[in-house]
PDB file of C-alpha atoms in Angstrom:
ATOM      1  CA  MET A 121      53.887  50.471 119.394  1.00 86.00           C
ATOM      2  CA  THR A 122      53.510  52.613 116.290  1.00 89.00           C
ATOM      3  CA  LEU A 123      50.484  52.635 113.987  1.00 92.00           C
ATOM      4  CA  ALA A 124      52.675  51.336 111.141  1.00 89.00           C
ATOM      5  CA  THR A 125      53.703  48.328 113.251  1.00 91.00           C
ATOM      6  CA  LYS A 126      50.062  47.661 114.232  1.00 92.00           C
ATOM      7  CA  ILE A 127      49.136  47.567 110.524  1.00 93.00           C
ATOM      8  CA  THR A 128      51.979  45.105 109.925  1.00 92.00           C
ATOM      9  CA  LEU A 129      50.593  42.912 112.734  1.00 94.00           C
ATOM     10  CA  VAL A 130      47.159  42.990 111.079  1.00 95.00           C
ATOM     11  CA  ARG A 131      48.826  41.880 107.836  1.00 94.00           C
ATOM     12  CA  LEU A 132      50.410  38.957 109.679  1.00 95.00           C
ATOM     13  CA  ALA A 133      47.001  38.037 111.102  1.00 96.00           C
ATOM     14  CA  LEU A 134      45.448  38.081 107.603  1.00 96.00           C
ATOM     15  CA  ILE A 135      47.868  35.433 106.315  1.00 96.00           C
ATOM     16  CA  PRO A 136      46.253  32.398 108.022  1.00 97.00           C
ATOM     17  CA  LEU A 137      42.812  33.724 107.035  1.00 97.00           C
ATOM     18  CA  TYR A 138      43.918  33.901 103.396  1.00 97.00           C
ATOM     19  CA  ALA A 139      45.389  30.366 103.617  1.00 96.00           C
ATOM     20  CA  TRP A 140      42.149  29.004 105.066  1.00 97.00           C
ATOM     21  CA  LEU A 141      39.917  30.681 102.458  1.00 97.00           C
ATOM     22  CA  ALA A 142      42.173  29.734  99.538  1.00 95.00           C
ATOM     23  CA  SER A 143      42.484  26.108 100.606  1.00 94.00           C
ATOM     24  CA  ARG A 144      38.717  25.855 101.199  1.00 95.00           C
ATOM     25  CA  TYR A 145      38.132  27.161  97.667  1.00 95.00           C
ATOM     26  CA  GLY A 146      40.630  24.608  96.324  1.00 92.00           C
ATOM     27  CA  THR A 147      38.711  21.878  98.147  1.00 92.00           C
ATOM     28  CA  SER A 148      35.458  23.052  96.584  1.00 93.00           C
ATOM     29  CA  VAL A 149      37.108  22.952  93.127  1.00 92.00           C
ATOM     30  CA  SER A 150      38.346  19.402  93.776  1.00 90.00           C
ATOM     31  CA  ALA A 151      34.807  18.397  94.750  1.00 91.00           C
ATOM     32  CA  GLY A 152      33.547  19.707  91.414  1.00 91.00           C
ATOM     33  CA  GLN A 153      31.546  22.559  92.954  1.00 93.00           C
ATOM     34  CA  PRO A 154      33.681  25.715  92.967  1.00 92.00           C
ATOM     35  CA  ASP A 155      32.498  28.061  95.724  1.00 94.00           C
ATOM     36  CA  GLU A 156      33.099  31.433  94.055  1.00 94.00           C
ATOM     37  CA  PRO A 157      32.411  33.531  97.186  1.00 96.00           C
ATOM     38  CA  LEU A 158      35.349  31.735  98.845  1.00 95.00           C
ATOM     39  CA  ARG A 159      37.616  32.625  95.893  1.00 94.00           C
ATOM     40  CA  LEU A 160      36.530  36.257  95.992  1.00 95.00           C
ATOM     41  CA  ALA A 161      37.014  36.406  99.768  1.00 97.00           C
ATOM     42  CA  ALA A 162      40.512  34.891  99.491  1.00 96.00           C
ATOM     43  CA  MET A 163      41.446  37.408  96.787  1.00 95.00           C
ATOM     44  CA  ALA A 164      40.047  40.275  98.881  1.00 96.00           C
ATOM     45  CA  VAL A 165      42.075  39.207 101.926  1.00 96.00           C
ATOM     46  CA  PHE A 166      45.236  38.851  99.796  1.00 95.00           C
ATOM     47  CA  LEU A 167      44.676  42.282  98.234  1.00 93.00           C
ATOM     48  CA  THR A 168      43.994  43.864 101.636  1.00 95.00           C
ATOM     49  CA  ALA A 169      47.202  42.362 103.015  1.00 93.00           C
ATOM     50  CA  GLY A 170      49.150  43.609  99.997  1.00 88.00           C
ATOM     51  CA  LEU A 171      47.719  47.114 100.237  1.00 91.00           C
ATOM     52  CA  SER A 172      48.439  47.218 103.970  1.00 91.00           C
ATOM     53  CA  ASP A 173      52.127  46.811 103.091  1.00 87.00           C
ATOM     54  CA  ALA A 174      52.034  50.021 101.084  1.00 87.00           C
ATOM     55  CA  LEU A 175      49.995  51.763 103.802  1.00 91.00           C
ATOM     56  CA  ASP A 176      52.273  50.901 106.721  1.00 88.00           C
ATOM     57  CA  GLY A 177      55.331  51.936 104.677  1.00 85.00           C
ATOM     58  CA  TRP A 178      53.739  55.273 103.816  1.00 90.00           C
ATOM     59  CA  ILE A 179      52.721  55.902 107.444  1.00 91.00           C
ATOM     60  CA  ALA A 180      56.199  55.010 108.702  1.00 87.00           C
ATOM     61  CA  ARG A 181      57.825  57.452 106.263  1.00 88.00           C
ATOM     62  CA  ARG A 182      55.227  60.238 106.460  1.00 91.00           C
ATOM     63  CA  PHE A 183      54.951  60.313 110.256  1.00 90.00           C
ATOM     64  CA  ASN A 184      58.463  59.099 111.064  1.00 89.00           C
ATOM     65  CA  GLN A 185      57.153  55.948 112.738  1.00 87.00           C
ATOM     66  CA  HIS A 186      60.184  53.774 112.092  1.00 85.00           C
ATOM     67  CA  SER A 187      60.843  51.192 114.781  1.00 85.00           C
ATOM     68  CA  ALA A 188      63.196  48.264 115.304  1.00 83.00           C
ATOM     69  CA  LEU A 189      60.197  45.923 115.586  1.00 86.00           C
ATOM     70  CA  GLY A 190      58.711  47.276 112.356  1.00 84.00           C
ATOM     71  CA  ARG A 191      62.005  46.814 110.486  1.00 83.00           C
ATOM     72  CA  VAL A 192      61.918  43.122 111.421  1.00 84.00           C
ATOM     73  CA  LEU A 193      58.178  42.421 111.103  1.00 88.00           C
ATOM     74  CA  ASP A 194      57.497  44.236 107.812  1.00 87.00           C
ATOM     75  CA  PRO A 195      59.756  42.126 105.557  1.00 85.00           C
ATOM     76  CA  LEU A 196      58.756  38.969 107.447  1.00 88.00           C
ATOM     77  CA  ALA A 197      55.077  39.707 106.844  1.00 90.00           C
ATOM     78  CA  ASP A 198      55.772  40.243 103.136  1.00 88.00           C
ATOM     79  CA  LYS A 199      57.709  36.980 102.826  1.00 89.00           C
ATOM     80  CA  PHE A 200      55.140  34.985 104.822  1.00 93.00           C
ATOM     81  CA  LEU A 201      52.290  36.315 102.674  1.00 93.00           C
ATOM     82  CA  MET A 202      54.088  35.479  99.424  1.00 92.00           C
ATOM     83  CA  LEU A 203      55.254  32.040 100.575  1.00 93.00           C
ATOM     84  CA  THR A 204      51.841  31.153 102.016  1.00 95.00           C
ATOM     85  CA  ALA A 205      50.120  32.079  98.753  1.00 94.00           C
ATOM     86  CA  LEU A 206      52.655  30.125  96.702  1.00 93.00           C
ATOM     87  CA  ILE A 207      52.381  27.002  98.826  1.00 93.00           C
ATOM     88  CA  VAL A 208      48.579  27.079  99.170  1.00 94.00           C
ATOM     89  CA  LEU A 209      48.090  27.649  95.427  1.00 92.00           C
ATOM     90  CA  CYS A 210      50.535  24.837  94.691  1.00 92.00           C
ATOM     91  CA  VAL A 211      48.948  22.310  97.052  1.00 91.00           C
ATOM     92  CA  SER A 212      45.345  23.365  96.466  1.00 87.00           C
ATOM     93  CA  PRO A 213      45.009  24.357  92.786  1.00 79.00           C
ATOM     94  CA  TRP A 214      42.116  26.588  91.882  1.00 83.00           C
ATOM     95  CA  SER A 215      41.473  24.859  88.548  1.00 78.00           C
ATOM     96  CA  ALA A 216      43.161  22.428  86.180  1.00 72.00           C
ATOM     97  CA  GLN A 217      44.652  25.312  84.196  1.00 77.00           C
ATOM     98  CA  HIS A 218      45.322  27.665  87.115  1.00 83.00           C
ATOM     99  CA  LYS A 219      47.820  26.380  89.609  1.00 85.00           C
ATOM    100  CA  VAL A 220      51.283  27.155  90.874  1.00 91.00           C
ATOM    101  CA  PRO A 221      53.656  24.418  89.675  1.00 92.00           C
ATOM    102  CA  ILE A 222      55.615  22.674  92.399  1.00 93.00           C
ATOM    103  CA  TRP A 223      58.940  23.575  90.720  1.00 95.00           C
ATOM    104  CA  PHE A 224      58.059  27.269  90.918  1.00 95.00           C
ATOM    105  CA  ALA A 225      57.000  27.190  94.569  1.00 94.00           C
ATOM    106  CA  GLY A 226      60.110  25.156  95.401  1.00 95.00           C
ATOM    107  CA  LEU A 227      62.388  27.613  93.600  1.00 96.00           C
ATOM    108  CA  VAL A 228      60.967  30.618  95.484  1.00 95.00           C
ATOM    109  CA  VAL A 229      61.123  28.829  98.849  1.00 94.00           C
ATOM    110  CA  LEU A 230      64.683  27.626  98.187  1.00 95.00           C
ATOM    111  CA  ARG A 231      65.860  31.110  97.212  1.00 94.00           C
ATOM    112  CA  ASP A 232      64.371  32.639 100.353  1.00 90.00           C
ATOM    113  CA  VAL A 233      65.737  29.930 102.658  1.00 92.00           C
ATOM    114  CA  LEU A 234      69.240  30.191 101.167  1.00 92.00           C
ATOM    115  CA  SER A 235      69.146  34.002 101.391  1.00 90.00           C
ATOM    116  CA  SER A 236      68.117  33.835 105.045  1.00 89.00           C
ATOM    117  CA  LEU A 237      70.805  31.289 105.887  1.00 92.00           C
ATOM    118  CA  ALA A 238      73.436  33.360 104.090  1.00 91.00           C
ATOM    119  CA  ALA A 239      72.398  36.517 105.959  1.00 89.00           C
ATOM    120  CA  TRP A 240      72.598  34.642 109.259  1.00 92.00           C
ATOM    121  CA  ALA A 241      76.066  33.261 108.389  1.00 92.00           C
ATOM    122  CA  ILE A 242      77.355  36.722 107.441  1.00 92.00           C
ATOM    123  CA  TRP A 243      75.934  38.261 110.606  1.00 91.00           C
ATOM    124  CA  HIS A 244      77.379  35.440 112.717  1.00 91.00           C
ATOM    125  CA  ARG A 245      80.842  35.880 111.170  1.00 90.00           C
ATOM    126  CA  HIS A 246      81.020  39.680 110.941  1.00 90.00           C
ATOM    127  CA  GLY A 247      78.439  40.915 113.444  1.00 88.00           C
ATOM    128  CA  ARG A 248      76.483  42.716 110.743  1.00 88.00           C
ATOM    129  CA  VAL A 249      75.103  42.131 107.275  1.00 87.00           C
ATOM    130  CA  ARG A 250      74.246  44.563 104.490  1.00 84.00           C
ATOM    131  CA  ILE A 251      71.154  43.599 102.550  1.00 80.00           C
ATOM    132  CA  SER A 252      70.771  45.601  99.369  1.00 80.00           C
ATOM    133  CA  PRO A 253      67.918  44.802  97.003  1.00 80.00           C
ATOM    134  CA  HIS A 254      69.027  43.971  93.469  1.00 87.00           C
ATOM    135  CA  TRP A 255      66.943  44.943  90.437  1.00 92.00           C
ATOM    136  CA  THR A 256      66.486  41.273  89.526  1.00 93.00           C
ATOM    137  CA  GLY A 257      64.921  40.689  92.950  1.00 90.00           C
ATOM    138  CA  LYS A 258      62.478  43.544  92.430  1.00 87.00           C
ATOM    139  CA  VAL A 259      61.506  42.229  88.985  1.00 93.00           C
ATOM    140  CA  ALA A 260      61.173  38.708  90.438  1.00 93.00           C
ATOM    141  CA  THR A 261      58.844  39.961  93.173  1.00 88.00           C
ATOM    142  CA  VAL A 262      56.638  41.773  90.646  1.00 88.00           C
ATOM    143  CA  LEU A 263      56.525  38.706  88.380  1.00 92.00           C
ATOM    144  CA  GLN A 264      55.773  36.428  91.337  1.00 92.00           C
ATOM    145  CA  LEU A 265      52.856  38.673  92.309  1.00 89.00           C
ATOM    146  CA  LEU A 266      51.636  38.706  88.702  1.00 90.00           C
ATOM    147  CA  ALA A 267      51.849  34.903  88.605  1.00 91.00           C
ATOM    148  CA  LEU A 268      49.824  34.631  91.815  1.00 91.00           C
ATOM    149  CA  GLY A 269      47.306  37.125  90.454  1.00 90.00           C
ATOM    150  CA  TRP A 270      47.108  35.129  87.204  1.00 91.00           C
ATOM    151  CA  VAL A 271      46.182  32.017  89.191  1.00 90.00           C
ATOM    152  CA  MET A 272      43.744  33.730  91.561  1.00 92.00           C
ATOM    153  CA  LEU A 273      41.994  35.700  88.804  1.00 90.00           C
ATOM    154  CA  GLN A 274      41.971  32.580  86.585  1.00 88.00           C
ATOM    155  CA  LEU A 275      43.219  34.509  83.574  1.00 88.00           C
ATOM    156  CA  HIS A 276      43.831  32.892  80.193  1.00 85.00           C
ATOM    157  CA  PHE A 277      46.253  35.449  78.777  1.00 84.00           C
ATOM    158  CA  PRO A 278      49.173  35.357  78.839  1.00 85.00           C
ATOM    159  CA  PRO A 279      49.329  31.546  78.852  1.00 84.00           C
ATOM    160  CA  SER A 280      50.843  29.673  81.787  1.00 80.00           C
ATOM    161  CA  TRP A 281      53.859  28.631  79.725  1.00 83.00           C
ATOM    162  CA  ILE A 282      54.849  32.324  79.693  1.00 91.00           C
ATOM    163  CA  VAL A 283      53.762  33.452  83.174  1.00 89.00           C
ATOM    164  CA  MET A 284      55.478  30.888  85.405  1.00 92.00           C
ATOM    165  CA  PRO A 285      58.769  30.522  83.460  1.00 95.00           C
ATOM    166  CA  ALA A 286      59.233  34.315  83.332  1.00 95.00           C
ATOM    167  CA  ALA A 287      58.730  34.596  87.092  1.00 95.00           C
ATOM    168  CA  GLY A 288      60.933  31.541  87.635  1.00 96.00           C
ATOM    169  CA  LEU A 289      63.737  32.924  85.463  1.00 97.00           C
ATOM    170  CA  PHE A 290      63.958  36.163  87.428  1.00 97.00           C
ATOM    171  CA  THR A 291      63.605  34.328  90.736  1.00 96.00           C
ATOM    172  CA  PHE A 292      66.577  32.158  89.766  1.00 97.00           C
ATOM    173  CA  ALA A 293      68.593  35.154  88.492  1.00 96.00           C
ATOM    174  CA  SER A 294      67.966  37.137  91.669  1.00 95.00           C
ATOM    175  CA  GLY A 295      68.964  34.120  93.746  1.00 94.00           C
ATOM    176  CA  MET A 296      72.265  33.886  91.876  1.00 95.00           C
ATOM    177  CA  CYS A 297      72.900  37.619  92.410  1.00 94.00           C
ATOM    178  CA  TYR A 298      72.175  37.307  96.135  1.00 91.00           C
ATOM    179  CA  ILE A 299      74.403  34.232  96.427  1.00 92.00           C
ATOM    180  CA  ALA A 300      77.283  36.081  94.745  1.00 92.00           C
ATOM    181  CA  GLU A 301      76.863  39.109  97.017  1.00 92.00           C
ATOM    182  CA  GLY A 302      76.485  36.888 100.075  1.00 91.00           C
ATOM    183  CA  TYR A 303      79.672  35.015  99.237  1.00 92.00           C
ATOM    184  CA  ARG A 304      81.528  38.320  98.831  1.00 92.00           C
ATOM    185  CA  GLN A 305      80.254  39.620 102.167  1.00 92.00           C
ATOM    186  CA  PHE A 306      80.987  36.339 103.923  1.00 91.00           C
ATOM    187  CA  ARG A 307      84.598  36.403 102.753  1.00 91.00           C
ATOM    188  CA  HIS A 308      85.357  40.133 103.068  1.00 90.00           C
ATOM    189  CA  GLY A 309      82.667  41.502 105.347  1.00 86.00           C
ATOM    190  CA  PRO A 310      79.762  43.767 104.485  1.00 86.00           C
ATOM    191  CA  PRO A 311      80.488  47.233 103.117  1.00 83.00           C
ATOM    192  CA  PRO A 312      80.321  50.079 105.638  1.00 79.00           C
ATOM    193  CA  PRO A 313      76.847  51.504 106.311  1.00 70.00           C
TER     194      PRO A 313
END
């Protein structure tokens, strides 16, 4: 097992720790006694997990530590971290002003589920699938991370009526792009590698 894959496994292990810390902080907020050390710990775990993504990618490229297991686990770890944060911050808001709206969490989850089902259907029909990131997906990911950071840092600018709709708009647009490409690949097969 490569070092890059071991770092990815550590990232996977940090996800339930983040969920526990974040939900415990949400509980303390609901009780009217916000436990700030819990919030800081949750943010530190989330940041560590995020930075480990960059680290394992750099190690894999720099030391040629690419592996089949790493190619599967790395994107799964990223998706699980993002989805866990979205769901926990939706169910357990950190303050009255700082929460992930249910429509936003639902939109992100729906896009990811539909993308996964489409990839499976294409692979099942053609024996392979070509997943190419679209620029709208990259912008959506950045805006989703900024929205999560906005909630966790409890920022007041920009206002929530800008942060969540902007991330939601690009999440929806990227979903439409992936659906169109998935439909094309399902009908005609993926392009050659």
